[in-house]
Short mmCIF file of C-alpha atoms (C1' of nucleotides) in Angstrom, two decimals:
data_model
loop_
_atom_site.label_atom_id
_atom_site.label_comp_id
_atom_site.label_asym_id
_atom_site.label_seq_id
_atom_site.Cartn_x
_atom_site.Cartn_y
_atom_site.Cartn_z
CA MET L 1 -37.42 0.33 51.07
CA SER L 2 -36.90 -1.36 54.46
CA LEU L 3 -40.61 -1.34 55.28
CA GLU L 4 -41.17 -3.86 52.51
CA TYR L 5 -38.67 -6.18 54.16
CA ALA L 6 -40.16 -5.69 57.62
CA ILE L 7 -43.53 -6.67 56.08
CA LEU L 8 -41.95 -9.73 54.40
CA VAL L 9 -40.53 -10.93 57.75
CA SER L 10 -43.90 -10.43 59.41
CA LEU L 11 -45.86 -12.17 56.63
CA GLN L 12 -43.32 -14.97 56.60
CA GLU L 13 -44.08 -15.55 60.29
CA ARG L 14 -47.79 -15.48 59.57
CA ALA L 15 -49.98 -14.48 56.58
CA GLY L 16 -52.45 -11.64 57.23
CA SER L 17 -54.43 -8.68 55.92
CA GLY L 18 -53.22 -5.07 55.66
CA TYR L 19 -55.26 -4.25 58.70
CA GLU L 20 -53.76 -7.10 60.71
CA LEU L 21 -50.29 -5.99 59.66
CA ALA L 22 -51.04 -2.47 60.81
CA ARG L 23 -51.97 -3.91 64.25
CA ARG L 24 -48.69 -5.84 64.34
CA PHE L 25 -46.78 -2.64 63.55
CA ASP L 26 -48.53 -1.03 66.53
CA LYS L 27 -47.26 -3.84 68.77
CA SER L 28 -44.58 -6.47 68.39
CA ILE L 29 -42.93 -5.28 65.20
CA GLY L 30 -43.45 -1.68 66.31
CA TYR L 31 -40.59 -1.87 68.75
CA PHE L 32 -38.08 -2.13 65.93
CA TRP L 33 -39.94 -0.73 62.93
CA GLY L 34 -42.81 1.74 63.08
CA ALA L 35 -45.29 2.18 60.22
CA SER L 36 -48.77 3.63 59.74
CA HIS L 37 -51.61 1.82 58.00
CA GLN L 38 -51.28 4.21 55.02
CA GLN L 39 -47.68 3.21 54.50
CA ILE L 40 -48.47 -0.49 54.88
CA TYR L 41 -51.32 -0.44 52.24
CA ARG L 42 -49.10 1.39 49.80
CA SER L 43 -46.21 -1.01 50.36
CA LEU L 44 -48.46 -4.04 49.94
CA LYS L 45 -49.70 -2.67 46.60
CA ARG L 46 -46.13 -2.24 45.43
CA MET L 47 -45.17 -5.70 46.68
CA VAL L 48 -48.04 -7.30 44.77
CA GLU L 49 -46.84 -5.50 41.60
CA LEU L 50 -43.34 -6.79 42.23
CA GLY L 51 -44.67 -10.29 42.76
CA TRP L 52 -43.25 -10.58 46.29
CA VAL L 53 -46.64 -11.35 47.84
CA SER L 54 -49.95 -12.70 46.60
CA ALA L 55 -53.36 -11.51 47.83
CA ASP L 56 -56.33 -13.80 48.50
CA GLU L 57 -59.71 -12.10 48.87
CA VAL L 58 -61.47 -13.56 51.91
CA ALA L 59 -65.22 -12.94 52.46
CA GLN L 60 -66.23 -12.70 56.10
CA GLU L 61 -69.58 -12.80 57.82
CA LYS L 62 -70.60 -9.58 59.58
CA ARG L 63 -67.19 -8.08 58.74
CA PRO L 64 -65.90 -6.36 55.61
CA ASP L 65 -64.04 -8.48 53.14
CA LYS L 66 -60.31 -8.66 53.61
CA LYS L 67 -57.29 -9.45 51.49
CA VAL L 68 -54.93 -11.99 53.06
CA TYR L 69 -51.36 -11.53 51.87
CA ARG L 70 -48.76 -14.27 51.78
CA VAL L 71 -45.15 -14.30 50.66
CA SER L 72 -44.48 -15.80 47.24
CA ASP L 73 -41.39 -17.79 46.24
CA SER L 74 -39.96 -14.68 44.62
CA GLY L 75 -40.62 -12.70 47.83
CA THR L 76 -38.86 -15.43 49.85
CA ALA L 77 -35.87 -15.20 47.56
CA GLU L 78 -35.85 -11.41 47.66
CA LEU L 79 -35.89 -11.43 51.47
CA ALA L 80 -32.93 -13.85 51.61
CA ARG L 81 -31.05 -11.60 49.19
CA TRP L 82 -31.71 -8.48 51.26
CA LEU L 83 -30.73 -10.21 54.53
CA ALA L 84 -27.22 -10.85 53.17
CA GLU L 85 -26.81 -7.27 52.00
CA PRO L 86 -24.88 -4.85 54.23
CA ALA L 87 -26.51 -1.58 55.32
CA ASP L 88 -24.99 1.25 57.35
CA PRO L 89 -26.57 2.39 60.61
CA PRO L 90 -28.96 5.29 59.94
CA THR L 91 -28.01 8.93 60.34
CA VAL L 92 -28.31 10.10 63.94
CA ARG L 93 -31.24 12.52 64.45
CA ASN L 94 -32.13 13.31 68.00
CA GLU L 95 -34.46 16.28 68.41
CA LEU L 96 -34.20 16.25 72.19
CA SER L 97 -30.40 16.66 71.84
CA VAL L 98 -30.92 19.72 69.63
CA LYS L 99 -33.11 21.19 72.34
CA ILE L 100 -30.60 20.46 75.13
CA ARG L 101 -27.71 21.84 73.10
CA GLY L 102 -29.71 25.01 72.41
CA ALA L 103 -31.20 25.27 75.95
CA SER L 104 -29.39 28.52 76.74
CA TYR L 105 -31.23 30.26 73.82
CA GLY L 106 -34.60 29.58 75.51
CA GLU L 107 -36.10 28.84 78.85
CA ILE L 108 -34.03 26.11 80.51
CA GLU L 109 -36.95 25.12 82.75
CA GLN L 110 -39.07 24.27 79.74
CA VAL L 111 -36.35 22.18 78.14
CA LEU L 112 -35.92 20.40 81.49
CA ALA L 113 -39.69 19.67 81.58
CA GLU L 114 -39.43 18.14 78.15
CA VAL L 115 -36.50 15.93 79.25
CA ARG L 116 -38.62 14.77 82.25
CA ARG L 117 -41.48 14.00 79.88
CA HIS L 118 -39.20 11.90 77.64
CA ARG L 119 -37.82 10.14 80.69
CA THR L 120 -41.37 8.99 81.51
CA LEU L 121 -42.14 7.93 77.92
CA HIS L 122 -38.94 5.83 77.65
CA ALA L 123 -39.51 4.21 81.05
CA GLU L 124 -43.03 3.27 79.98
CA ARG L 125 -41.78 1.69 76.77
CA ARG L 126 -39.13 -0.20 78.70
CA ALA L 127 -41.77 -1.53 81.04
CA VAL L 128 -43.93 -2.68 78.07
CA TYR L 129 -40.94 -4.53 76.54
CA GLN L 130 -40.00 -6.10 79.88
CA ALA L 131 -43.54 -7.34 80.35
CA ILE L 132 -43.39 -8.99 76.89
CA GLU L 133 -40.01 -10.49 77.84
CA GLN L 134 -41.42 -12.01 81.01
CA ARG L 135 -44.52 -13.28 79.26
CA ASP L 136 -42.92 -14.70 76.08
CA PHE L 137 -39.40 -15.65 77.21
CA PRO L 138 -39.53 -16.84 80.82
CA ASP L 139 -36.66 -19.27 80.19
CA ARG L 140 -34.35 -17.24 78.09
CA THR L 141 -31.33 -19.54 78.55
CA ARG L 142 -32.57 -22.26 76.28
CA LEU L 143 -33.69 -20.27 73.28
CA SER L 144 -32.77 -21.23 69.72
CA GLY L 145 -33.62 -20.28 66.18
CA GLN L 146 -36.57 -17.98 65.51
CA PRO L 147 -37.61 -17.43 69.14
CA LEU L 148 -33.99 -16.60 70.01
CA HIS L 149 -33.92 -13.99 67.19
CA GLN L 150 -37.19 -12.47 68.48
CA PHE L 151 -35.76 -12.33 71.95
CA LEU L 152 -32.55 -10.67 70.83
CA VAL L 153 -34.47 -7.86 69.05
CA LEU L 154 -36.64 -7.38 72.12
CA SER L 155 -33.53 -7.22 74.26
CA GLY L 156 -32.17 -4.49 71.94
CA GLY L 157 -35.36 -2.51 72.49
CA ILE L 158 -35.03 -2.79 76.31
CA ARG L 159 -31.37 -1.74 76.11
CA THR L 160 -32.20 1.28 73.97
CA GLU L 161 -34.99 2.45 76.29
CA GLN L 162 -32.91 1.84 79.39
CA SER L 163 -30.04 3.85 77.85
CA MET L 164 -32.46 6.77 77.12
CA VAL L 165 -33.83 6.66 80.68
CA ASP L 166 -30.29 6.72 82.13
CA TRP L 167 -29.32 9.61 79.88
CA CYS L 168 -32.44 11.62 80.78
CA ASP L 169 -31.68 11.07 84.46
CA GLU L 170 -28.13 12.35 83.95
CA VAL L 171 -29.43 15.41 82.09
CA ILE L 172 -32.14 16.14 84.67
CA ALA L 173 -29.67 15.90 87.60
CA ALA L 174 -27.10 18.11 85.84
CA LEU L 175 -29.59 20.80 84.78
CA GLU L 176 -31.21 20.91 88.19
CA ALA L 177 -27.82 21.23 89.92
CA ASP L 178 -26.78 23.96 87.45
CA ALA L 179 -30.05 25.92 87.96
CA GLY L 180 -29.72 25.67 91.78
CA SER L 181 -26.20 27.01 91.97
CA MET H 1 -38.53 21.05 60.24
CA SER H 2 -35.95 20.21 62.94
CA LEU H 3 -32.98 20.76 60.63
CA GLU H 4 -33.84 24.46 60.59
CA TYR H 5 -33.64 24.55 64.37
CA ALA H 6 -30.38 22.59 64.52
CA ILE H 7 -28.98 25.21 62.08
CA LEU H 8 -30.33 28.08 64.29
CA VAL H 9 -28.57 26.59 67.32
CA SER H 10 -25.33 26.21 65.38
CA LEU H 11 -25.48 29.73 63.89
CA GLN H 12 -26.36 31.12 67.31
CA GLU H 13 -23.11 29.68 68.63
CA ARG H 14 -21.23 31.11 65.69
CA ALA H 15 -22.18 32.75 62.36
CA GLY H 16 -20.95 30.95 59.26
CA SER H 17 -21.37 30.06 55.58
CA GLY H 18 -23.35 27.14 54.27
CA TYR H 19 -20.14 25.32 53.57
CA GLU H 20 -18.90 25.85 57.13
CA LEU H 21 -22.23 24.63 58.44
CA ALA H 22 -21.92 21.51 56.33
CA ARG H 23 -18.48 20.89 57.94
CA ARG H 24 -20.00 21.30 61.41
CA PHE H 25 -22.74 18.78 60.53
CA ASP H 26 -19.98 16.37 59.59
CA LYS H 27 -18.46 16.73 63.03
CA SER H 28 -19.73 18.17 66.33
CA ILE H 29 -23.39 18.67 65.42
CA GLY H 30 -23.29 15.46 63.39
CA TYR H 31 -23.37 13.31 66.50
CA PHE H 32 -26.94 14.38 67.26
CA TRP H 33 -28.25 15.64 63.88
CA GLY H 34 -26.92 14.57 60.52
CA ALA H 35 -27.43 16.60 57.33
CA SER H 36 -25.94 16.79 53.87
CA HIS H 37 -24.79 20.09 52.26
CA GLN H 38 -27.75 19.90 49.86
CA GLN H 39 -30.22 19.94 52.75
CA ILE H 40 -28.33 22.75 54.45
CA TYR H 41 -28.36 25.01 51.42
CA ARG H 42 -32.07 24.36 50.90
CA SER H 43 -32.84 25.08 54.51
CA LEU H 44 -30.80 28.27 54.57
CA LYS H 45 -32.70 29.54 51.51
CA ARG H 46 -36.00 28.88 53.29
CA MET H 47 -34.74 30.47 56.49
CA VAL H 48 -33.77 33.62 54.63
CA GLU H 49 -37.28 33.75 53.11
CA LEU H 50 -38.78 33.33 56.58
CA GLY H 51 -36.52 36.12 57.89
CA TRP H 52 -34.93 33.84 60.55
CA VAL H 53 -31.40 34.49 59.29
CA SER H 54 -29.66 37.22 57.24
CA ALA H 55 -26.93 36.57 54.68
CA ASP H 56 -23.89 38.84 54.22
CA GLU H 57 -21.85 38.39 51.04
CA VAL H 58 -18.19 38.27 51.94
CA ALA H 59 -15.48 38.56 49.19
CA GLN H 60 -12.39 36.54 49.86
CA GLU H 61 -8.92 36.56 48.31
CA LYS H 62 -7.90 33.40 46.46
CA ARG H 63 -11.17 31.76 47.55
CA PRO H 64 -14.66 31.91 46.14
CA ASP H 65 -17.02 34.45 47.68
CA LYS H 66 -19.13 33.13 50.50
CA LYS H 67 -22.33 34.11 52.25
CA VAL H 68 -22.09 34.41 56.01
CA TYR H 69 -25.39 33.68 57.75
CA ARG H 70 -26.36 35.04 61.14
CA VAL H 71 -29.50 34.61 63.19
CA SER H 72 -31.93 37.58 63.11
CA ASP H 73 -34.10 38.75 66.07
CA SER H 74 -37.04 36.95 64.54
CA GLY H 75 -34.91 33.77 64.29
CA THR H 76 -33.88 34.12 67.91
CA ALA H 77 -37.53 34.40 68.98
CA GLU H 78 -38.53 31.45 66.78
CA LEU H 79 -35.79 29.27 68.32
CA ALA H 80 -36.95 30.18 71.86
CA ARG H 81 -40.55 29.33 70.86
CA TRP H 82 -39.52 25.92 69.43
CA LEU H 83 -37.39 25.05 72.43
CA ALA H 84 -40.42 25.32 74.74
CA GLU H 85 -42.58 23.18 72.46
CA PRO H 86 -42.98 19.47 73.29
CA ALA H 87 -42.07 16.84 70.65
CA ASP H 88 -42.49 13.09 70.94
CA PRO H 89 -39.48 10.75 70.48
CA PRO H 90 -39.17 9.67 66.83
CA THR H 91 -40.58 6.42 65.49
CA VAL H 92 -38.22 3.51 66.11
CA ARG H 93 -36.66 2.25 62.88
CA ASN H 94 -33.86 -0.20 63.24
CA GLU H 95 -32.90 -2.02 60.02
CA LEU H 96 -30.41 -4.33 61.80
CA SER H 97 -33.24 -5.51 64.08
CA VAL H 98 -35.36 -6.36 61.04
CA LYS H 99 -32.46 -8.46 59.73
CA ILE H 100 -31.93 -10.23 63.06
CA ARG H 101 -35.66 -10.93 63.45
CA GLY H 102 -35.75 -12.34 59.90
CA ALA H 103 -32.40 -14.22 60.17
CA SER H 104 -34.01 -17.69 59.85
CA TYR H 105 -35.29 -16.73 56.37
CA GLY H 106 -31.75 -16.21 55.06
CA GLU H 107 -28.20 -17.19 55.82
CA ILE H 108 -27.59 -16.66 59.56
CA GLU H 109 -23.82 -16.43 59.00
CA GLN H 110 -24.33 -13.38 56.78
CA VAL H 111 -26.58 -11.63 59.26
CA LEU H 112 -24.00 -12.37 61.93
CA ALA H 113 -21.26 -10.82 59.75
CA GLU H 114 -23.45 -7.72 59.45
CA VAL H 115 -23.90 -7.53 63.23
CA ARG H 116 -20.09 -7.80 63.66
CA ARG H 117 -19.60 -4.96 61.16
CA HIS H 118 -22.09 -2.74 63.02
CA ARG H 119 -20.34 -3.59 66.28
CA THR H 120 -17.11 -2.17 64.85
CA LEU H 121 -18.80 0.97 63.50
CA HIS H 122 -20.51 1.78 66.80
CA ALA H 123 -17.28 1.12 68.77
CA GLU H 124 -15.46 3.51 66.36
CA ARG H 125 -18.03 6.23 66.89
CA ARG H 126 -17.88 5.75 70.65
CA ALA H 127 -14.12 6.17 70.51
CA VAL H 128 -14.44 9.41 68.49
CA TYR H 129 -16.95 10.81 71.04
CA GLN H 130 -14.77 9.79 73.97
CA ALA H 131 -11.77 11.48 72.41
CA ILE H 132 -13.82 14.73 72.06
CA GLU H 133 -14.95 14.31 75.67
CA GLN H 134 -11.33 13.98 76.92
CA ARG H 135 -10.18 16.92 74.78
CA ASP H 136 -13.02 19.35 75.41
CA PHE H 137 -14.26 18.45 78.88
CA PRO H 138 -11.33 17.24 80.99
CA ASP H 139 -12.89 18.60 84.18
CA ARG H 140 -16.50 17.62 83.76
CA THR H 141 -17.47 18.22 87.34
CA ARG H 142 -17.48 21.99 87.17
CA LEU H 143 -19.35 22.53 83.96
CA SER H 144 -22.18 25.10 83.75
CA GLY H 145 -24.44 26.72 81.12
CA GLN H 146 -23.61 26.21 77.45
CA PRO H 147 -20.53 23.97 77.91
CA LEU H 148 -22.59 21.77 80.25
CA HIS H 149 -25.31 21.42 77.64
CA GLN H 150 -22.74 20.52 74.99
CA PHE H 151 -21.26 17.93 77.35
CA LEU H 152 -24.65 16.41 78.09
CA VAL H 153 -25.42 15.89 74.43
CA LEU H 154 -22.04 14.29 73.87
CA SER H 155 -22.65 12.05 76.88
CA GLY H 156 -25.92 10.93 75.22
CA GLY H 157 -23.99 10.04 72.06
CA ILE H 158 -21.50 7.94 74.03
CA ARG H 159 -24.31 6.20 75.89
CA THR H 160 -26.14 5.40 72.69
CA GLU H 161 -23.05 3.97 70.99
CA GLN H 162 -22.05 2.00 74.08
CA SER H 163 -25.56 0.54 74.24
CA MET H 164 -25.36 -0.52 70.59
CA VAL H 165 -21.93 -2.14 71.15
CA ASP H 166 -23.24 -4.05 74.18
CA TRP H 167 -26.33 -5.20 72.26
CA CYS H 168 -24.21 -6.30 69.25
CA ASP H 169 -21.97 -8.32 71.63
CA GLU H 170 -25.03 -9.99 73.12
CA VAL H 171 -26.38 -10.84 69.64
CA ILE H 172 -23.04 -12.12 68.37
CA ALA H 173 -22.50 -14.39 71.46
CA ALA H 174 -26.05 -15.76 71.23
CA LEU H 175 -25.99 -16.45 67.51
CA GLU H 176 -22.51 -18.09 67.72
CA ALA H 177 -23.64 -20.30 70.56
CA ASP H 178 -26.83 -21.25 68.67
CA ALA H 179 -24.91 -22.09 65.53
CA GLY H 180 -22.43 -24.16 67.44
CA SER H 181 -25.00 -26.37 69.18
"C1'" DA K 1 -76.61 8.43 70.39
"C1'" DG K 2 -71.70 7.90 70.41
"C1'" DC K 3 -67.28 5.36 70.70
"C1'" DT K 4 -64.29 1.51 69.29
"C1'" DT K 5 -63.00 -2.08 66.11
"C1'" DC K 6 -62.65 -3.93 61.54
"C1'" DA K 7 -61.31 -2.81 56.83
"C1'" DT K 8 -59.47 -0.16 52.94
"C1'" DG K 9 -57.75 3.34 50.56
"C1'" DT K 10 -56.38 8.52 48.19
"C1'" DA K 11 -53.92 12.99 48.04
"C1'" DA K 12 -51.13 16.78 49.43
"C1'" DA K 13 -47.31 18.37 51.82
"C1'" DC K 14 -43.02 17.74 53.68
"C1'" DT K 15 -38.39 15.60 54.34
"C1'" DG K 16 -34.44 13.15 52.84
"C1'" DT K 17 -31.27 10.86 49.43
"C1'" DT K 18 -28.69 10.54 45.19
"C1'" DA K 19 -26.94 12.32 41.13
"C1'" DC K 20 -25.52 16.12 38.45
"C1'" DA K 21 -23.07 20.60 37.82
"C1'" DT K 22 -19.30 24.23 38.06
"C1'" DG K 23 -14.89 26.29 39.04
"C1'" DA K 24 -10.68 28.02 41.52
"C1'" DT K 25 -6.76 26.96 44.69
"C1'" DT K 26 -3.58 24.19 47.21
"C1'" DC K 27 -0.90 20.18 48.24
"C1'" DC K 28 1.69 15.93 46.77
"C1'" DG D 1 -0.96 15.84 36.49
"C1'" DG D 2 -4.33 14.48 39.96
"C1'" DA D 3 -6.58 14.65 44.42
"C1'" DA D 4 -8.41 17.38 48.14
"C1'" DT D 5 -10.49 21.54 49.85
"C1'" DC D 6 -13.31 25.63 49.44
"C1'" DA D 7 -17.77 27.22 47.80
"C1'" DT D 8 -22.46 27.00 45.91
"C1'" DG D 9 -26.26 25.18 44.10
"C1'" DT D 10 -30.29 22.29 40.97
"C1'" DA D 11 -33.18 18.28 39.88
"C1'" DA D 12 -35.18 13.90 40.25
"C1'" DC D 13 -36.65 10.58 43.06
"C1'" DA D 14 -37.86 8.11 47.37
"C1'" DG D 15 -39.95 7.98 51.66
"C1'" DT D 16 -42.88 9.84 55.61
"C1'" DT D 17 -46.60 12.34 57.73
"C1'" DT D 18 -51.04 14.30 57.98
"C1'" DA D 19 -55.52 14.94 56.48
"C1'" DC D 20 -59.41 13.26 54.12
"C1'" DA D 21 -62.72 9.58 52.98
"C1'" DT D 22 -66.15 5.65 53.58
"C1'" DG D 23 -68.95 2.23 55.88
"C1'" DA D 24 -70.74 -1.60 58.84
"C1'" DA D 25 -71.00 -4.04 63.48
"C1'" DG D 26 -70.92 -4.19 68.31
"C1'" DC D 27 -70.81 -2.25 72.85
"C1'" DT D 28 -72.36 1.15 76.62
#
DNA sequence: AGCTTCATGTAAACTGTTACATGATTCC
DNA sequence: GGAATCATGTAACAGTTTACATGAAGCT
């Protein structure tokens, strides 16, 4: 159900169409909650039924019509209720770890190649987040309220990616040394 | 489908019953792949149908009968095939981040309380992993092969939890300072 | 002529969670 | 007498992924 709440937060920041929301989930919101356009359209439908959002049909020139969604009073209340509710961290599920743990039942070189590939992917994501940090929060000492919250989430993303890069480096070094001896 | 492969790795290390596997997913394997007993029984059934594992019925005294599963040749081959296959990192989905990003639409104190609770949970997990590290890998410099791979996965778990603890500390300090000003 | 962007959806397959269900033994 | 452990499953529901589906405008 969390996708609904991620959408509520995003629509609370700015009203928008399903398509626009899907774009946001490819970018800014994507670094803490990923979702495809199919999921978003389905969730919006449910949220309209629940009365959490209202949809205004907007006709556009030279573009297809779009429905602009905004959060209703009941949606605002529901978001506040959910924010106060505790939720445990999700179950750990790391496919790369399964492959490393099982490396001796396959070709270690191929697992190593996969770890190197992940190292690159995580370093790229970290670079993207750091670019956003530099662009949007140049003076991070005097942040307050909503911009502070946005910064803190971004900082978590950078920490997570950095931690993955460090771990991949440790794994690569250890497997290379083990293969060479 | 990854659960099947996590089970193959675990059964490759040692044959066992569904119940025993569920215990392992509560402990050692649990720190990189979580699964409930329901999922495990369902997967084992599928894996028998696929011919990846075979089940031997074992009668026990003063205990219910159990089925001991072991990996077949076809399962061994399938695991090796999967290990060589690339797989992208999973979609990021961090519920706590959604709550922090949306904090200004609810009671910040309650979100802060939730961050503090998560800080404790992650620190506890980290302590559990570090205890396993001290117990099972006292001399981590001379590890090789399977024990090395096990150590590297454990090290990833410690890094992840440490990174979450650090992030929670950053968030707590920032939100406290912002509330106090 | 073909690719990208805008714009919205449906449907099937797969994966994961929660609740229900049973029954014996062992420990306190 | 009651809780925990051993041992195995089914069923309903919720959520996610992948594939299919349509159609116009603008750019190269």
